[in-house]
mmCIF file of C-alpha atoms in Angstrom:
data_model
loop_
_atom_site.group_PDB
_atom_site.id
_atom_site.type_symbol
_atom_site.label_atom_id
_atom_site.label_comp_id
_atom_site.label_asym_id
_atom_site.label_seq_id
_atom_site.Cartn_x
_atom_site.Cartn_y
_atom_site.Cartn_z
ATOM 1 C CA MET A 1 -0.033 0.031 -0.107
ATOM 2 C CA ARG A 2 1.257 3.512 -0.716
ATOM 3 C CA ILE A 3 1.980 5.771 2.125
ATOM 4 C CA ASP A 4 -0.216 9.163 2.192
ATOM 5 C CA PHE A 5 0.559 11.035 5.280
ATOM 6 C CA HIS A 6 -1.669 13.749 4.235
ATOM 7 C CA ASP A 7 -4.796 11.631 4.040
ATOM 8 C CA ALA A 8 -3.814 9.842 7.180
ATOM 9 C CA CYS A 9 -3.546 13.090 9.060
ATOM 10 C CA LEU A 10 -6.984 14.160 7.949
ATOM 11 C CA ARG A 11 -8.533 10.745 8.585
ATOM 12 C CA HIS A 12 -7.214 10.361 12.115
ATOM 13 C CA PHE A 13 -8.189 13.749 12.907
ATOM 14 C CA ASP A 14 -11.694 13.235 11.892
ATOM 15 C CA ASP A 15 -11.959 10.077 13.933
ATOM 16 C CA ALA A 16 -10.506 11.838 16.887
ATOM 17 C CA GLU A 17 -12.867 14.588 16.609
ATOM 18 C CA ARG A 18 -15.945 12.128 16.546
ATOM 19 C CA LEU A 19 -14.397 10.525 19.632
ATOM 20 C CA PHE A 20 -13.778 13.646 21.411
ATOM 21 C CA GLU A 21 -17.436 14.758 20.980
ATOM 22 C CA VAL A 22 -18.676 11.587 22.783
ATOM 23 C CA GLN A 23 -15.942 11.985 25.444
ATOM 24 C CA ARG A 24 -14.092 9.009 24.442
ATOM 25 C CA TRP A 25 -10.910 10.844 25.694
ATOM 26 C CA ALA A 26 -8.222 7.930 25.537
ATOM 27 C CA ASN A 27 -8.853 7.147 21.948
ATOM 28 C CA ALA A 28 -9.595 10.570 20.878
ATOM 29 C CA ASP A 29 -6.015 11.714 22.489
ATOM 30 C CA HIS A 30 -4.304 8.653 20.726
ATOM 31 C CA LEU A 31 -5.694 9.607 17.288
ATOM 32 C CA PHE A 32 -4.848 13.252 17.744
ATOM 33 C CA GLY A 33 -1.250 12.325 18.205
ATOM 34 C CA ILE A 34 -1.196 9.910 15.200
ATOM 35 C CA SER A 35 -2.873 12.807 13.212
ATOM 36 C CA VAL A 36 -0.016 15.237 14.214
ATOM 37 C CA GLU A 37 2.570 12.658 13.431
ATOM 38 C CA CYS A 38 1.205 12.164 10.033
ATOM 39 C CA GLY A 39 0.497 15.771 9.344
ATOM 40 C CA LEU A 40 4.088 16.969 10.301
ATOM 41 C CA LYS A 41 5.625 14.085 8.232
ATOM 42 C CA CYS A 42 3.706 15.208 5.366
ATOM 43 C CA LEU A 43 5.078 18.746 5.677
ATOM 44 C CA MET A 44 8.491 17.371 6.245
ATOM 45 C CA THR A 45 8.496 15.640 2.915
ATOM 46 C CA VAL A 46 7.367 19.039 1.327
ATOM 47 C CA PHE A 47 10.429 20.556 3.130
ATOM 48 C CA GLY A 48 12.907 17.730 1.953
ATOM 49 C CA MET A 49 12.497 14.635 4.079
ATOM 50 C CA LYS A 50 13.414 11.673 2.002
ATOM 51 C CA MET A 51 11.492 8.415 2.302
ATOM 52 C CA GLU A 52 12.907 4.829 1.822
ATOM 53 C CA GLY A 53 10.021 2.928 0.743
ATOM 54 C CA ASP A 54 7.200 3.302 3.256
ATOM 55 C CA ARG A 55 9.235 5.113 5.987
ATOM 56 C CA PRO A 56 11.664 8.063 6.283
ATOM 57 C CA GLU A 57 15.034 7.590 5.320
ATOM 58 C CA GLU A 58 16.750 8.985 8.303
ATOM 59 C CA LYS A 59 16.129 6.965 11.575
ATOM 60 C CA ALA A 60 15.719 10.138 13.599
ATOM 61 C CA ASP A 61 12.488 10.836 11.524
ATOM 62 C CA ARG A 62 10.896 7.469 12.333
ATOM 63 C CA VAL A 63 9.334 8.960 15.593
ATOM 64 C CA HIS A 64 5.897 9.604 16.814
ATOM 65 C CA ALA A 65 4.025 12.943 17.878
ATOM 66 C CA ASN A 66 5.986 13.550 20.994
ATOM 67 C CA ARG A 67 9.361 13.572 19.152
ATOM 68 C CA ILE A 68 8.363 14.608 15.624
ATOM 69 C CA TRP A 69 7.853 18.313 16.713
ATOM 70 C CA GLU A 70 11.519 18.987 16.782
ATOM 71 C CA ARG A 71 12.233 16.985 13.643
ATOM 72 C CA TYR A 72 9.670 19.098 11.977
ATOM 73 C CA GLU A 73 11.278 22.322 13.013
ATOM 74 C CA ALA A 74 14.744 21.046 11.483
ATOM 75 C CA TYR A 75 13.246 20.686 8.186
ATOM 76 C CA ARG A 76 11.027 23.647 8.289
ATOM 77 C CA SER A 77 13.651 26.012 9.262
ATOM 78 C CA GLY A 78 15.948 24.981 6.256
ATOM 79 C CA HIS A 79 13.278 25.496 3.743
ATOM 80 C CA GLY A 80 12.649 28.695 1.769
ATOM 81 C CA GLN A 81 9.014 28.717 2.518
ATOM 82 C CA GLY A 82 9.299 27.330 5.976
ATOM 83 C CA ALA A 83 8.716 30.565 7.634
ATOM 84 C CA HIS A 84 5.154 30.325 6.692
ATOM 85 C CA TYR A 85 4.755 27.110 8.513
ATOM 86 C CA ALA A 86 5.897 27.878 11.915
ATOM 87 C CA LEU A 87 4.345 25.982 14.835
ATOM 88 C CA GLY A 88 2.776 27.561 17.810
ATOM 89 C CA ALA A 89 5.174 29.387 20.123
ATOM 90 C CA ASP A 90 4.205 27.557 23.155
ATOM 91 C CA GLY A 91 6.554 24.526 22.548
ATOM 92 C CA ASN A 92 5.752 20.944 22.007
ATOM 93 C CA PRO A 93 2.451 20.118 23.440
ATOM 94 C CA PHE A 94 3.040 16.403 23.042
ATOM 95 C CA GLN A 95 5.892 16.096 25.459
ATOM 96 C CA ASN A 96 3.411 14.397 27.820
ATOM 97 C CA TRP A 97 2.047 12.009 25.072
ATOM 98 C CA ASP A 98 3.551 8.692 24.160
ATOM 99 C CA ILE A 99 2.598 6.034 21.677
ATOM 100 C CA ASN A 100 2.463 3.380 24.364
ATOM 101 C CA GLN A 101 -0.438 5.249 26.037
ATOM 102 C CA ARG A 102 -2.746 3.250 23.934
ATOM 103 C CA TYR A 103 -2.153 0.487 26.669
ATOM 104 C CA VAL A 104 -3.000 2.788 29.407
ATOM 105 C CA HIS A 105 -6.493 2.649 31.302
ATOM 106 C CA GLN A 106 -8.838 4.932 29.797
ATOM 107 C CA GLY A 107 -9.691 6.645 33.183
ATOM 108 C CA GLU A 108 -6.190 8.257 32.902
ATOM 109 C CA PHE A 109 -7.440 10.554 30.306
ATOM 110 C CA ASP A 110 -9.805 13.633 30.531
ATOM 111 C CA HIS A 111 -10.600 16.798 28.785
ATOM 112 C CA PRO A 112 -7.928 19.041 30.405
ATOM 113 C CA CYS A 113 -5.302 16.271 29.500
ATOM 114 C CA ILE A 114 -6.069 16.031 25.669
ATOM 115 C CA ALA A 115 -7.218 19.666 24.946
ATOM 116 C CA PRO A 116 -3.755 20.836 24.131
ATOM 117 C CA HIS A 117 -3.313 17.707 21.792
ATOM 118 C CA ARG A 118 -6.477 18.448 19.959
ATOM 119 C CA ALA A 119 -5.509 22.138 19.618
ATOM 120 C CA ALA A 120 -2.335 20.973 18.081
ATOM 121 C CA ALA A 121 -3.903 18.612 15.780
ATOM 122 C CA GLN A 122 -6.222 21.568 14.568
ATOM 123 C CA GLU A 123 -3.148 23.743 14.020
ATOM 124 C CA ILE A 124 -1.472 21.048 11.840
ATOM 125 C CA CYS A 125 -4.569 20.608 9.806
ATOM 126 C CA GLY A 126 -4.536 24.219 9.180
ATOM 127 C CA LEU A 127 -0.926 24.179 7.900
ATOM 128 C CA LEU A 128 -2.022 21.244 5.644
ATOM 129 C CA LYS A 129 -4.751 23.532 4.091
ATOM 130 C CA ARG A 130 -2.243 26.302 3.758
ATOM 131 C CA ALA A 131 0.174 23.985 1.952
ATOM 132 C CA GLU A 132 -2.686 23.040 -0.387
ATOM 133 C CA ARG A 133 -3.403 26.779 -1.184
ATOM 134 C CA ASP A 134 0.183 27.437 -1.692
ATOM 135 C CA GLY A 135 0.410 24.427 -4.161
ATOM 136 C CA PHE A 136 2.816 22.183 -2.084
ATOM 137 C CA LEU A 137 0.186 19.392 -1.852
#
């Protein structure tokens, strides 16, 4: 199957929003993180990230939402159009998120815990829309 970070970002975001609306915090949070990972990797390819088959060529780029934030900045800052795709100034909202939280009891998640992850996912979806308008996608 062909990798499509753009579609995956939007699909996971849509599912996360549906779960968020019915207060299924744990799975919504997981999908917001996956959405952000896919969205940033989509933009990273625009900014020069090379792929090796179905994964990033550089091992440092094969990370999830909690660590992809910094990798994105490395690609964005080195691209001529990157200034138009800066992330929020508050730093990485996924520092408290981990892919392995999919194994954590759902009672550990609540609205205040995932609200910053949702906001970040909304921001990334907005950057993808900008990239579409700018002709990058």
